[in-house]
C-alpha cells in the first residue's frame, strides 16, 4: 500500500505539471515557463522590462532591397508580450539605421544608443553591429571589436544588461568573410573573459552559428534570406526568437 500511495502521488504531481504546461510556451521555451519563481518575478517587473535593439540594417529589418522593413524586434516583441515579460509594444524599441557604422567617427550607432539610454531606462540592450564597418570601411577586426566593446560598456554603465550578438554571414564575391569570422571569435572570447566581472549582465547570442547562410540548401536560403547580406521577413522572425536569451531581467 505505501508503494501504491507513493506511485499515485507521483502520478498526481506529473499530471499537475502537465496541466501547468498545457498553456505554456512551445517546447523550445518550456524551460522558462516551468520556473514558477521566475514567472512571479517577471510579472512584478512587466511594466519596467524594456528592450533596446541597436544596430544597422540588420536591426532595422532591411528587406526586398529596401522596399520594406521587417525588424526582428517584431517577433521578439510578440513573444515577450505573449509570455508576459512586457505589457506594451512600446517596451521593445528599434534603433536601427541601414548603412550605419559602429565606429563613432563614421556612424551614429553609439550616439543614437546613448541618446536612448539617457532618455529611458532599459533592461536589455541588444547590439548587432559591425557589418558595414567591414563592407564599406575595411576596418580591422580589432578596431571593430574595440568599438563594439565600447558600446557594451556604455550600455552596461546605464544599468542595462547587454546581449552581445555575433555578426551573421554574408556572401559577396569581392568581400572575404574572414574578418567577420575573426571578430566573431573575438566577441565570444571577450564575453567569456568579461563574465568574471559582468556576470549575467553581458550575454552572448551567437547569431553567426544559429542563423547561417552559406550552409543552407537553396530552399532554406530562399525562405530565410532576402539577399546575400540581409535576411527575409521570415528570417528576421527567426532571429527574433532570441527571446530565450532575455529570460531574466536585472536584479
PDB file of C-alpha atoms in Angstrom:
ATOM      1  CA  UNK A   1       0.000   0.000   0.000  1.00  0.00           C
ATOM      2  CA  UNK A   2       2.702   2.612   0.811  1.00  0.00           C
ATOM      3  CA  UNK A   3       4.254   1.858  -2.537  1.00  0.00           C
ATOM      4  CA  UNK A   4       0.900   2.308  -4.337  1.00  0.00           C
ATOM      5  CA  UNK A   5       0.225   5.562  -2.487  1.00  0.00           C
ATOM      6  CA  UNK A   6       3.646   6.889  -3.428  1.00  0.00           C
ATOM      7  CA  UNK A   7       3.052   5.965  -7.064  1.00  0.00           C
ATOM      8  CA  UNK A   8      -0.318   7.720  -7.050  1.00  0.00           C
ATOM      9  CA  UNK A   9       1.229  10.816  -5.502  1.00  0.00           C
ATOM     10  CA  UNK A  10       3.948  10.816  -8.132  1.00  0.00           C
ATOM     11  CA  UNK A  11       1.364  10.440 -10.892  1.00  0.00           C
ATOM     12  CA  UNK A  12      -0.636  13.325  -9.451  1.00  0.00           C
ATOM     13  CA  UNK A  13       2.458  15.513  -9.430  1.00  0.00           C
ATOM     14  CA  UNK A  14       3.195  14.623 -13.047  1.00  0.00           C
ATOM     15  CA  UNK A  15      -0.409  15.366 -14.044  1.00  0.00           C
ATOM     16  CA  UNK A  16      -0.211  18.729 -12.325  1.00  0.00           C
ATOM     17  CA  UNK A  17       2.980  19.545 -14.193  1.00  0.00           C
ATOM     18  CA  UNK A  18       1.357  18.607 -17.489  1.00  0.00           C
ATOM     19  CA  UNK A  19      -1.681  20.727 -16.702  1.00  0.00           C
ATOM     20  CA  UNK A  20       0.503  23.689 -15.865  1.00  0.00           C
ATOM     21  CA  UNK A  21       2.497  23.326 -19.072  1.00  0.00           C
ATOM     22  CA  UNK A  22      -0.500  22.889 -21.357  1.00  0.00           C
ATOM     23  CA  UNK A  23      -0.992  26.637 -21.627  1.00  0.00           C
ATOM     24  CA  UNK A  24       2.671  27.442 -21.572  1.00  0.00           C
ATOM     25  CA  UNK A  25       5.064  28.293 -24.360  1.00  0.00           C
ATOM     26  CA  UNK A  26       6.202  25.987 -27.157  1.00  0.00           C
ATOM     27  CA  UNK A  27       8.721  23.258 -26.232  1.00  0.00           C
ATOM     28  CA  UNK A  28      11.628  25.475 -27.285  1.00  0.00           C
ATOM     29  CA  UNK A  29      10.893  27.809 -24.384  1.00  0.00           C
ATOM     30  CA  UNK A  30       9.409  25.283 -21.962  1.00  0.00           C
ATOM     31  CA  UNK A  31      12.317  25.556 -19.541  1.00  0.00           C
ATOM     32  CA  UNK A  32      11.464  29.209 -18.960  1.00  0.00           C
ATOM     33  CA  UNK A  33       7.836  28.851 -18.001  1.00  0.00           C
ATOM     34  CA  UNK A  34       8.481  25.804 -15.856  1.00  0.00           C
ATOM     35  CA  UNK A  35      10.261  28.090 -13.413  1.00  0.00           C
ATOM     36  CA  UNK A  36       7.381  29.394 -11.297  1.00  0.00           C
ATOM     37  CA  UNK A  37       9.584  31.697  -9.246  1.00  0.00           C
ATOM     38  CA  UNK A  38      10.872  33.264 -12.445  1.00  0.00           C
ATOM     39  CA  UNK A  39       7.332  33.815 -13.679  1.00  0.00           C
ATOM     40  CA  UNK A  40       6.368  35.583 -10.457  1.00  0.00           C
ATOM     41  CA  UNK A  41       9.465  37.751 -10.572  1.00  0.00           C
ATOM     42  CA  UNK A  42       8.839  38.676 -14.187  1.00  0.00           C
ATOM     43  CA  UNK A  43       5.204  39.546 -13.527  1.00  0.00           C
ATOM     44  CA  UNK A  44       6.331  42.085 -10.938  1.00  0.00           C
ATOM     45  CA  UNK A  45       8.709  43.646 -13.442  1.00  0.00           C
ATOM     46  CA  UNK A  46       6.487  43.601 -16.509  1.00  0.00           C
ATOM     47  CA  UNK A  47       5.925  47.333 -16.533  1.00  0.00           C
ATOM     48  CA  UNK A  48       9.633  48.181 -16.362  1.00  0.00           C
ATOM     49  CA  UNK A  49      11.042  45.461 -18.631  1.00  0.00           C
ATOM     50  CA  UNK A  50      12.312  47.321 -21.715  1.00  0.00           C
ATOM     51  CA  UNK A  51      14.491  46.180 -24.598  1.00  0.00           C
ATOM     52  CA  UNK A  52      16.540  48.426 -26.899  1.00  0.00           C
ATOM     53  CA  UNK A  53      17.558  46.844 -30.213  1.00  0.00           C
ATOM     54  CA  UNK A  54      20.519  48.754 -31.662  1.00  0.00           C
ATOM     55  CA  UNK A  55      22.356  48.408 -34.939  1.00  0.00           C
ATOM     56  CA  UNK A  56      22.274  48.864 -38.698  1.00  0.00           C
ATOM     57  CA  UNK A  57      20.116  47.418 -41.486  1.00  0.00           C
ATOM     58  CA  UNK A  58      20.091  44.010 -39.779  1.00  0.00           C
ATOM     59  CA  UNK A  59      18.323  45.656 -36.848  1.00  0.00           C
ATOM     60  CA  UNK A  60      16.140  47.946 -38.958  1.00  0.00           C
ATOM     61  CA  UNK A  61      14.906  44.892 -40.858  1.00  0.00           C
ATOM     62  CA  UNK A  62      16.051  45.821 -44.368  1.00  0.00           C
ATOM     63  CA  UNK A  63      14.203  43.585 -46.831  1.00  0.00           C
ATOM     64  CA  UNK A  64      13.361  43.413 -50.541  1.00  0.00           C
ATOM     65  CA  UNK A  65      16.100  45.827 -51.491  1.00  0.00           C
ATOM     66  CA  UNK A  66      14.832  48.411 -49.036  1.00  0.00           C
ATOM     67  CA  UNK A  67      11.259  48.344 -50.358  1.00  0.00           C
ATOM     68  CA  UNK A  68      10.098  47.062 -46.977  1.00  0.00           C
ATOM     69  CA  UNK A  69      11.420  46.683 -43.440  1.00  0.00           C
ATOM     70  CA  UNK A  70      10.663  43.848 -41.047  1.00  0.00           C
ATOM     71  CA  UNK A  71      12.877  44.127 -37.948  1.00  0.00           C
ATOM     72  CA  UNK A  72      13.496  41.056 -35.813  1.00  0.00           C
ATOM     73  CA  UNK A  73      12.006  43.111 -32.967  1.00  0.00           C
ATOM     74  CA  UNK A  74       8.529  42.385 -34.359  1.00  0.00           C
ATOM     75  CA  UNK A  75       8.832  38.723 -33.424  1.00  0.00           C
ATOM     76  CA  UNK A  76      10.735  39.489 -30.239  1.00  0.00           C
ATOM     77  CA  UNK A  77       8.006  41.921 -29.137  1.00  0.00           C
ATOM     78  CA  UNK A  78       5.295  39.371 -29.902  1.00  0.00           C
ATOM     79  CA  UNK A  79       6.996  36.690 -27.828  1.00  0.00           C
ATOM     80  CA  UNK A  80       7.661  38.998 -24.891  1.00  0.00           C
ATOM     81  CA  UNK A  81       4.015  40.081 -24.915  1.00  0.00           C
ATOM     82  CA  UNK A  82       2.754  36.503 -25.205  1.00  0.00           C
ATOM     83  CA  UNK A  83       4.759  35.308 -22.246  1.00  0.00           C
ATOM     84  CA  UNK A  84       4.084  38.307 -20.037  1.00  0.00           C
ATOM     85  CA  UNK A  85       7.522  39.873 -19.987  1.00  0.00           C
ATOM     86  CA  UNK A  86       6.091  43.165 -21.225  1.00  0.00           C
ATOM     87  CA  UNK A  87       2.628  44.710 -21.235  1.00  0.00           C
ATOM     88  CA  UNK A  88       3.011  47.145 -24.141  1.00  0.00           C
ATOM     89  CA  UNK A  89       4.538  47.118 -27.621  1.00  0.00           C
ATOM     90  CA  UNK A  90       6.491  50.298 -26.865  1.00  0.00           C
ATOM     91  CA  UNK A  91       8.650  48.386 -24.391  1.00  0.00           C
ATOM     92  CA  UNK A  92      10.703  46.992 -27.291  1.00  0.00           C
ATOM     93  CA  UNK A  93      12.402  49.861 -29.119  1.00  0.00           C
ATOM     94  CA  UNK A  94      14.104  49.567 -32.520  1.00  0.00           C
ATOM     95  CA  UNK A  95      17.103  51.837 -33.059  1.00  0.00           C
ATOM     96  CA  UNK A  96      18.457  50.531 -36.357  1.00  0.00           C
ATOM     97  CA  UNK A  97      19.583  52.570 -39.360  1.00  0.00           C
ATOM     98  CA  UNK A  98      20.616  50.963 -42.637  1.00  0.00           C
ATOM     99  CA  UNK A  99      24.215  51.630 -43.636  1.00  0.00           C
ATOM    100  CA  UNK A 100      25.233  52.761 -40.151  1.00  0.00           C
ATOM    101  CA  UNK A 101      28.612  52.024 -38.525  1.00  0.00           C
ATOM    102  CA  UNK A 102      29.695  51.087 -35.028  1.00  0.00           C
ATOM    103  CA  UNK A 103      32.739  53.333 -35.499  1.00  0.00           C
ATOM    104  CA  UNK A 104      31.637  56.603 -33.819  1.00  0.00           C
ATOM    105  CA  UNK A 105      33.789  58.654 -36.230  1.00  0.00           C
ATOM    106  CA  UNK A 106      31.765  57.430 -39.220  1.00  0.00           C
ATOM    107  CA  UNK A 107      28.426  56.259 -37.881  1.00  0.00           C
ATOM    108  CA  UNK A 108      25.713  57.089 -35.423  1.00  0.00           C
ATOM    109  CA  UNK A 109      25.031  53.772 -33.696  1.00  0.00           C
ATOM    110  CA  UNK A 110      26.795  54.712 -30.464  1.00  0.00           C
ATOM    111  CA  UNK A 111      25.351  58.229 -30.455  1.00  0.00           C
ATOM    112  CA  UNK A 112      21.809  57.004 -31.012  1.00  0.00           C
ATOM    113  CA  UNK A 113      22.179  54.337 -28.346  1.00  0.00           C
ATOM    114  CA  UNK A 114      23.448  56.888 -25.815  1.00  0.00           C
ATOM    115  CA  UNK A 115      20.523  59.169 -26.586  1.00  0.00           C
ATOM    116  CA  UNK A 116      18.007  56.392 -25.997  1.00  0.00           C
ATOM    117  CA  UNK A 117      19.674  55.290 -22.760  1.00  0.00           C
ATOM    118  CA  UNK A 118      19.750  58.840 -21.442  1.00  0.00           C
ATOM    119  CA  UNK A 119      16.047  59.295 -22.194  1.00  0.00           C
ATOM    120  CA  UNK A 120      14.769  55.993 -20.756  1.00  0.00           C
ATOM    121  CA  UNK A 121      15.862  53.074 -18.607  1.00  0.00           C
ATOM    122  CA  UNK A 122      16.236  49.769 -20.430  1.00  0.00           C
ATOM    123  CA  UNK A 123      16.509  46.280 -19.019  1.00  0.00           C
ATOM    124  CA  UNK A 124      18.339  44.925 -22.071  1.00  0.00           C
ATOM    125  CA  UNK A 125      20.306  46.346 -24.963  1.00  0.00           C
ATOM    126  CA  UNK A 126      20.649  44.016 -27.958  1.00  0.00           C
ATOM    127  CA  UNK A 127      23.656  45.110 -30.013  1.00  0.00           C
ATOM    128  CA  UNK A 128      24.118  43.769 -33.546  1.00  0.00           C
ATOM    129  CA  UNK A 129      26.574  45.995 -35.403  1.00  0.00           C
ATOM    130  CA  UNK A 130      29.836  45.991 -37.318  1.00  0.00           C
ATOM    131  CA  UNK A 131      28.972  44.522 -40.709  1.00  0.00           C
ATOM    132  CA  UNK A 132      29.107  47.888 -42.501  1.00  0.00           C
ATOM    133  CA  UNK A 133      32.452  48.666 -40.911  1.00  0.00           C
ATOM    134  CA  UNK A 134      33.834  45.708 -42.850  1.00  0.00           C
ATOM    135  CA  UNK A 135      31.848  46.155 -46.051  1.00  0.00           C
ATOM    136  CA  UNK A 136      32.265  49.898 -46.516  1.00  0.00           C
ATOM    137  CA  UNK A 137      35.251  50.950 -44.437  1.00  0.00           C
ATOM    138  CA  UNK A 138      37.547  47.918 -44.422  1.00  0.00           C
ATOM    139  CA  UNK A 139      38.156  48.276 -40.691  1.00  0.00           C
ATOM    140  CA  UNK A 140      40.247  45.630 -38.959  1.00  0.00           C
ATOM    141  CA  UNK A 141      38.545  43.084 -36.698  1.00  0.00           C
ATOM    142  CA  UNK A 142      40.440  44.515 -33.718  1.00  0.00           C
ATOM    143  CA  UNK A 143      39.074  48.009 -34.395  1.00  0.00           C
ATOM    144  CA  UNK A 144      35.522  46.755 -34.889  1.00  0.00           C
ATOM    145  CA  UNK A 145      35.735  44.770 -31.655  1.00  0.00           C
ATOM    146  CA  UNK A 146      37.036  47.818 -29.761  1.00  0.00           C
ATOM    147  CA  UNK A 147      34.080  49.886 -30.956  1.00  0.00           C
ATOM    148  CA  UNK A 148      31.599  47.109 -30.170  1.00  0.00           C
ATOM    149  CA  UNK A 149      33.053  46.669 -26.710  1.00  0.00           C
ATOM    150  CA  UNK A 150      32.914  50.432 -26.081  1.00  0.00           C
ATOM    151  CA  UNK A 151      29.194  50.266 -26.875  1.00  0.00           C
ATOM    152  CA  UNK A 152      28.777  47.374 -24.446  1.00  0.00           C
ATOM    153  CA  UNK A 153      30.393  49.492 -21.747  1.00  0.00           C
ATOM    154  CA  UNK A 154      28.072  52.439 -22.368  1.00  0.00           C
ATOM    155  CA  UNK A 155      25.011  50.197 -22.136  1.00  0.00           C
ATOM    156  CA  UNK A 156      26.239  48.411 -19.014  1.00  0.00           C
ATOM    157  CA  UNK A 157      27.047  51.721 -17.340  1.00  0.00           C
ATOM    158  CA  UNK A 158      23.422  52.770 -17.838  1.00  0.00           C
ATOM    159  CA  UNK A 159      22.281  49.817 -15.742  1.00  0.00           C
ATOM    160  CA  UNK A 160      21.095  47.705 -18.668  1.00  0.00           C
ATOM    161  CA  UNK A 161      22.174  44.177 -19.441  1.00  0.00           C
ATOM    162  CA  UNK A 162      23.685  43.559 -22.873  1.00  0.00           C
ATOM    163  CA  UNK A 163      23.038  40.817 -25.381  1.00  0.00           C
ATOM    164  CA  UNK A 164      26.209  40.742 -27.487  1.00  0.00           C
ATOM    165  CA  UNK A 165      25.348  39.377 -30.930  1.00  0.00           C
ATOM    166  CA  UNK A 166      27.903  37.907 -33.317  1.00  0.00           C
ATOM    167  CA  UNK A 167      27.741  39.040 -36.937  1.00  0.00           C
ATOM    168  CA  UNK A 168      25.908  36.841 -39.434  1.00  0.00           C
ATOM    169  CA  UNK A 169      27.451  35.525 -42.623  1.00  0.00           C
ATOM    170  CA  UNK A 170      27.297  37.267 -45.968  1.00  0.00           C
ATOM    171  CA  UNK A 171      28.203  36.094 -49.437  1.00  0.00           C
ATOM    172  CA  UNK A 172      29.874  38.687 -51.668  1.00  0.00           C
ATOM    173  CA  UNK A 173      32.426  37.917 -54.377  1.00  0.00           C
ATOM    174  CA  UNK A 174      34.658  40.887 -53.620  1.00  0.00           C
ATOM    175  CA  UNK A 175      34.340  40.799 -49.823  1.00  0.00           C
ATOM    176  CA  UNK A 176      36.002  37.975 -47.892  1.00  0.00           C
ATOM    177  CA  UNK A 177      34.230  36.620 -44.848  1.00  0.00           C
ATOM    178  CA  UNK A 178      37.454  36.151 -42.872  1.00  0.00           C
ATOM    179  CA  UNK A 179      37.224  39.482 -40.951  1.00  0.00           C
ATOM    180  CA  UNK A 180      33.732  38.578 -39.745  1.00  0.00           C
ATOM    181  CA  UNK A 181      34.909  35.152 -38.621  1.00  0.00           C
ATOM    182  CA  UNK A 182      37.776  36.780 -36.747  1.00  0.00           C
ATOM    183  CA  UNK A 183      35.720  39.428 -34.979  1.00  0.00           C
ATOM    184  CA  UNK A 184      33.110  36.839 -34.004  1.00  0.00           C
ATOM    185  CA  UNK A 185      35.829  34.753 -32.370  1.00  0.00           C
ATOM    186  CA  UNK A 186      36.950  37.871 -30.525  1.00  0.00           C
ATOM    187  CA  UNK A 187      33.403  38.650 -29.385  1.00  0.00           C
ATOM    188  CA  UNK A 188      32.939  35.149 -27.996  1.00  0.00           C
ATOM    189  CA  UNK A 189      36.251  35.319 -26.190  1.00  0.00           C
ATOM    190  CA  UNK A 190      35.638  38.763 -24.715  1.00  0.00           C
ATOM    191  CA  UNK A 191      32.182  37.836 -23.421  1.00  0.00           C
ATOM    192  CA  UNK A 192      33.647  34.749 -21.791  1.00  0.00           C
ATOM    193  CA  UNK A 193      36.532  36.671 -20.225  1.00  0.00           C
ATOM    194  CA  UNK A 194      34.326  39.500 -19.020  1.00  0.00           C
ATOM    195  CA  UNK A 195      31.886  37.109 -17.358  1.00  0.00           C
ATOM    196  CA  UNK A 196      34.077  37.275 -14.250  1.00  0.00           C
ATOM    197  CA  UNK A 197      33.162  40.928 -13.739  1.00  0.00           C
ATOM    198  CA  UNK A 198      29.962  41.413 -15.732  1.00  0.00           C
ATOM    199  CA  UNK A 199      28.326  38.057 -14.984  1.00  0.00           C
ATOM    200  CA  UNK A 200      24.870  37.654 -16.499  1.00  0.00           C
ATOM    201  CA  UNK A 201      24.756  41.351 -17.380  1.00  0.00           C
ATOM    202  CA  UNK A 202      26.697  40.535 -20.558  1.00  0.00           C
ATOM    203  CA  UNK A 203      25.477  37.550 -22.556  1.00  0.00           C
ATOM    204  CA  UNK A 204      26.262  36.131 -25.950  1.00  0.00           C
ATOM    205  CA  UNK A 205      23.874  35.370 -28.775  1.00  0.00           C
ATOM    206  CA  UNK A 206      25.945  33.533 -31.365  1.00  0.00           C
ATOM    207  CA  UNK A 207      23.869  34.519 -34.361  1.00  0.00           C
ATOM    208  CA  UNK A 208      26.648  33.513 -36.751  1.00  0.00           C
ATOM    209  CA  UNK A 209      26.198  29.898 -35.658  1.00  0.00           C
ATOM    210  CA  UNK A 210      22.449  29.932 -35.038  1.00  0.00           C
ATOM    211  CA  UNK A 211      21.451  31.672 -38.262  1.00  0.00           C
ATOM    212  CA  UNK A 212      23.726  30.505 -41.105  1.00  0.00           C
ATOM    213  CA  UNK A 213      23.651  31.481 -44.760  1.00  0.00           C
ATOM    214  CA  UNK A 214      26.355  29.547 -46.580  1.00  0.00           C
ATOM    215  CA  UNK A 215      25.481  26.097 -45.292  1.00  0.00           C
ATOM    216  CA  UNK A 216      21.815  26.220 -46.214  1.00  0.00           C
ATOM    217  CA  UNK A 217      20.244  24.417 -49.133  1.00  0.00           C
ATOM    218  CA  UNK A 218      18.578  26.532 -51.806  1.00  0.00           C
ATOM    219  CA  UNK A 219      15.075  26.160 -50.364  1.00  0.00           C
ATOM    220  CA  UNK A 220      16.072  27.211 -46.862  1.00  0.00           C
ATOM    221  CA  UNK A 221      18.166  30.074 -48.193  1.00  0.00           C
ATOM    222  CA  UNK A 222      15.329  31.445 -50.323  1.00  0.00           C
ATOM    223  CA  UNK A 223      12.995  31.249 -47.324  1.00  0.00           C
ATOM    224  CA  UNK A 224      15.241  32.824 -44.694  1.00  0.00           C
ATOM    225  CA  UNK A 225      17.436  35.192 -46.693  1.00  0.00           C
ATOM    226  CA  UNK A 226      16.292  38.070 -48.891  1.00  0.00           C
ATOM    227  CA  UNK A 227      19.722  38.624 -50.408  1.00  0.00           C
ATOM    228  CA  UNK A 228      23.332  37.704 -49.698  1.00  0.00           C
ATOM    229  CA  UNK A 229      23.562  40.079 -46.711  1.00  0.00           C
ATOM    230  CA  UNK A 230      20.066  40.535 -45.307  1.00  0.00           C
ATOM    231  CA  UNK A 231      17.511  38.032 -44.022  1.00  0.00           C
ATOM    232  CA  UNK A 232      13.988  37.853 -45.388  1.00  0.00           C
ATOM    233  CA  UNK A 233      10.971  38.724 -43.238  1.00  0.00           C
ATOM    234  CA  UNK A 234      10.799  35.061 -42.214  1.00  0.00           C
ATOM    235  CA  UNK A 235      14.492  35.154 -41.412  1.00  0.00           C
ATOM    236  CA  UNK A 236      14.124  38.224 -39.211  1.00  0.00           C
ATOM    237  CA  UNK A 237      11.338  36.443 -37.351  1.00  0.00           C
ATOM    238  CA  UNK A 238      13.675  33.518 -36.809  1.00  0.00           C
ATOM    239  CA  UNK A 239      16.240  35.887 -35.312  1.00  0.00           C
ATOM    240  CA  UNK A 240      13.536  37.436 -33.152  1.00  0.00           C
ATOM    241  CA  UNK A 241      13.206  34.173 -31.308  1.00  0.00           C
ATOM    242  CA  UNK A 242      16.195  35.207 -29.232  1.00  0.00           C
ATOM    243  CA  UNK A 243      13.573  35.671 -26.503  1.00  0.00           C
ATOM    244  CA  UNK A 244      15.087  32.834 -24.510  1.00  0.00           C
ATOM    245  CA  UNK A 245      18.287  34.838 -24.189  1.00  0.00           C
ATOM    246  CA  UNK A 246      16.371  37.589 -22.389  1.00  0.00           C
ATOM    247  CA  UNK A 247      14.761  35.260 -19.866  1.00  0.00           C
ATOM    248  CA  UNK A 248      15.850  37.194 -16.785  1.00  0.00           C
ATOM    249  CA  UNK A 249      15.690  40.900 -16.064  1.00  0.00           C
ATOM    250  CA  UNK A 250      18.137  42.811 -13.923  1.00  0.00           C
ATOM    251  CA  UNK A 251      18.020  42.100 -10.233  1.00  0.00           C
TER     252      UNK A 251
END
